PDB file of C-alpha atoms in Angstrom:
ATOM      1  CA  MET A  15     -61.197 217.646-145.430  1.00  0.00           C
ATOM      2  CA  ILE A  16     -61.396 217.431-149.223  1.00  0.00           C
ATOM      3  CA  ILE A  17     -63.565 214.617-150.590  1.00  0.00           C
ATOM      4  CA  LEU A  18     -64.521 213.339-154.047  1.00  0.00           C
ATOM      5  CA  CYS A  19     -68.315 213.566-154.296  1.00  0.00           C
ATOM      6  CA  ASN A  20     -69.776 210.300-155.589  1.00  0.00           C
ATOM      7  CA  ILE A  21     -72.772 212.130-157.004  1.00  0.00           C
ATOM      8  CA  CYS A  22     -71.263 214.941-159.016  1.00  0.00           C
ATOM      9  CA  GLU A  23     -67.719 213.564-159.331  1.00  0.00           C
ATOM     10  CA  LYS A  24     -66.150 216.896-158.082  1.00  0.00           C
ATOM     11  CA  LYS A  25     -63.662 217.482-155.235  1.00  0.00           C
ATOM     12  CA  VAL A  26     -65.440 219.256-152.398  1.00  0.00           C
ATOM     13  CA  GLU A  27     -64.176 220.648-149.094  1.00  0.00           C
ATOM     14  CA  VAL A  28     -66.164 219.633-146.068  1.00  0.00           C
ATOM     15  CA  ASN A  29     -65.850 221.444-142.756  1.00  0.00           C
ATOM     16  CA  GLU A  30     -68.388 219.457-140.775  1.00  0.00           C
ATOM     17  CA  ASN A  31     -68.068 216.943-137.970  1.00  0.00           C
ATOM     18  CA  ILE A  32     -68.342 213.968-140.288  1.00  0.00           C
ATOM     19  CA  ASN A  33     -65.739 211.520-141.430  1.00  0.00           C
ATOM     20  CA  HIS A  34     -65.161 210.205-144.963  1.00  0.00           C
ATOM     21  CA  ARG A  35     -67.044 206.920-144.563  1.00  0.00           C
ATOM     22  CA  GLU A  36     -70.073 208.623-142.966  1.00  0.00           C
ATOM     23  CA  LEU A  37     -70.138 211.138-145.769  1.00  0.00           C
ATOM     24  CA  LYS A  38     -69.894 208.399-148.402  1.00  0.00           C
ATOM     25  CA  ILE A  39     -72.772 206.525-146.759  1.00  0.00           C
ATOM     26  CA  LEU A  40     -74.807 209.735-146.513  1.00  0.00           C
ATOM     27  CA  GLN A  41     -74.296 210.520-150.164  1.00  0.00           C
ATOM     28  CA  PHE A  42     -75.198 206.990-151.174  1.00  0.00           C
ATOM     29  CA  ILE A  43     -78.423 207.225-149.227  1.00  0.00           C
ATOM     30  CA  LYS A  44     -79.275 210.542-150.948  1.00  0.00           C
ATOM     31  CA  LYS A  45     -78.570 209.188-154.341  1.00  0.00           C
ATOM     32  CA  TYR A  46     -80.474 205.933-153.719  1.00  0.00           C
ATOM     33  CA  ILE A  47     -83.540 207.789-152.438  1.00  0.00           C
ATOM     34  CA  SER A  48     -83.572 210.131-155.455  1.00  0.00           C
ATOM     35  CA  GLU A  49     -83.302 207.269-157.943  1.00  0.00           C
ATOM     36  CA  ASN A  50     -85.664 204.754-156.219  1.00  0.00           C
ATOM     37  CA  ASN A  51     -88.118 206.892-154.160  1.00  0.00           C
ATOM     38  CA  LYS A  52     -87.399 204.743-151.115  1.00  0.00           C
ATOM     39  CA  SER A  53     -84.530 204.429-148.667  1.00  0.00           C
ATOM     40  CA  PRO A  54     -81.905 201.686-148.986  1.00  0.00           C
ATOM     41  CA  THR A  55     -81.502 198.718-146.700  1.00  0.00           C
ATOM     42  CA  VAL A  56     -78.355 198.120-144.701  1.00  0.00           C
ATOM     43  CA  ARG A  57     -77.427 195.381-147.205  1.00  0.00           C
ATOM     44  CA  GLU A  58     -77.873 197.816-150.218  1.00  0.00           C
ATOM     45  CA  ILE A  59     -75.754 200.414-148.397  1.00  0.00           C
ATOM     46  CA  SER A  60     -73.095 197.860-147.623  1.00  0.00           C
ATOM     47  CA  LYS A  61     -72.907 196.827-151.263  1.00  0.00           C
ATOM     48  CA  GLY A  62     -73.119 200.367-152.552  1.00  0.00           C
ATOM     49  CA  VAL A  63     -70.230 201.762-150.512  1.00  0.00           C
ATOM     50  CA  GLY A  64     -68.062 198.659-150.411  1.00  0.00           C
ATOM     51  CA  ILE A  65     -68.231 197.772-146.694  1.00  0.00           C
ATOM     52  CA  SER A  66     -68.503 194.066-146.311  1.00  0.00           C
ATOM     53  CA  SER A  67     -69.703 194.139-142.653  1.00  0.00           C
ATOM     54  CA  PHE A  68     -73.417 194.841-142.090  1.00  0.00           C
ATOM     55  CA  ALA A  69     -72.528 195.643-138.447  1.00  0.00           C
ATOM     56  CA  GLY A  70     -70.086 198.202-139.689  1.00  0.00           C
ATOM     57  CA  VAL A  71     -72.734 199.886-141.799  1.00  0.00           C
ATOM     58  CA  ASP A  72     -75.123 199.835-138.893  1.00  0.00           C
ATOM     59  CA  LYS A  73     -72.513 201.515-136.700  1.00  0.00           C
ATOM     60  CA  TYR A  74     -72.111 204.400-139.234  1.00  0.00           C
ATOM     61  CA  ILE A  75     -75.936 204.751-139.506  1.00  0.00           C
ATOM     62  CA  TYR A  76     -76.070 205.001-135.735  1.00  0.00           C
ATOM     63  CA  LYS A  77     -73.337 207.701-135.765  1.00  0.00           C
ATOM     64  CA  LEU A  78     -75.211 209.573-138.504  1.00  0.00           C
ATOM     65  CA  LYS A  79     -78.321 209.439-136.297  1.00  0.00           C
ATOM     66  CA  GLU A  80     -76.421 210.800-133.308  1.00  0.00           C
ATOM     67  CA  LYS A  81     -75.044 213.701-135.398  1.00  0.00           C
ATOM     68  CA  GLN A  82     -78.651 214.333-136.661  1.00  0.00           C
ATOM     69  CA  TYR A  83     -77.968 213.830-140.303  1.00  0.00           C
ATOM     70  CA  ILE A  84     -80.573 211.116-140.596  1.00  0.00           C
ATOM     71  CA  THR A  85     -83.484 209.588-138.593  1.00  0.00           C
ATOM     72  CA  LYS A  86     -85.228 206.293-138.948  1.00  0.00           C
ATOM     73  CA  ILE A  87     -88.139 204.267-137.543  1.00  0.00           C
ATOM     74  CA  PRO A  88     -86.753 201.533-135.340  1.00  0.00           C
ATOM     75  CA  TYR A  89     -87.335 197.833-136.322  1.00  0.00           C
ATOM     76  CA  ARG A  90     -88.613 198.597-139.786  1.00  0.00           C
ATOM     77  CA  ALA A  91     -86.956 198.324-143.147  1.00  0.00           C
ATOM     78  CA  ARG A  92     -86.380 201.324-145.581  1.00  0.00           C
ATOM     79  CA  THR A  93     -87.191 204.068-143.044  1.00  0.00           C
ATOM     80  CA  ILE A  94     -84.066 206.251-143.294  1.00  0.00           C
ATOM     81  CA  VAL A  95     -84.916 209.897-143.732  1.00  0.00           C
ATOM     82  CA  LEU A  96     -82.346 212.590-144.506  1.00  0.00           C
ATOM     83  CA  ILE A  97     -82.539 215.553-142.050  1.00  0.00           C
ATOM     84  CA  LYS A  98     -79.583 217.673-143.124  1.00  0.00           C
ATOM     85  CA  GLU A  99     -78.628 218.312-146.787  1.00  0.00           C
ATOM     86  CA  VAL A 100     -75.623 216.408-148.015  1.00  0.00           C
ATOM     87  CA  VAL A 101     -72.682 218.280-149.636  1.00  0.00           C
ATOM     88  CA  CYS A 102     -72.706 217.609-153.306  1.00  0.00           C
ATOM     89  CA  GLY A 103     -70.470 220.344-154.780  1.00  0.00           C
TER      90      GLY A 103
END
């Protein structure tokens, strides 16, 4: 799959088990953490990637946790931690 990186604005080929929305959320989380020194909330992720449903964002976060790209402490805000490096190009 070829994607447009929202960090470096280059086209990058991704051969991992991740879909476009998951990758977009993962890249947003990486960029947000690097700029703000804290992880984003579900609301901030929703606004940042253009998904209006908080439940939809939560579903993608759950999938990213299952695929071991991120981890988080349950029932606490701003606890998302990146485990695997995100493709940036």
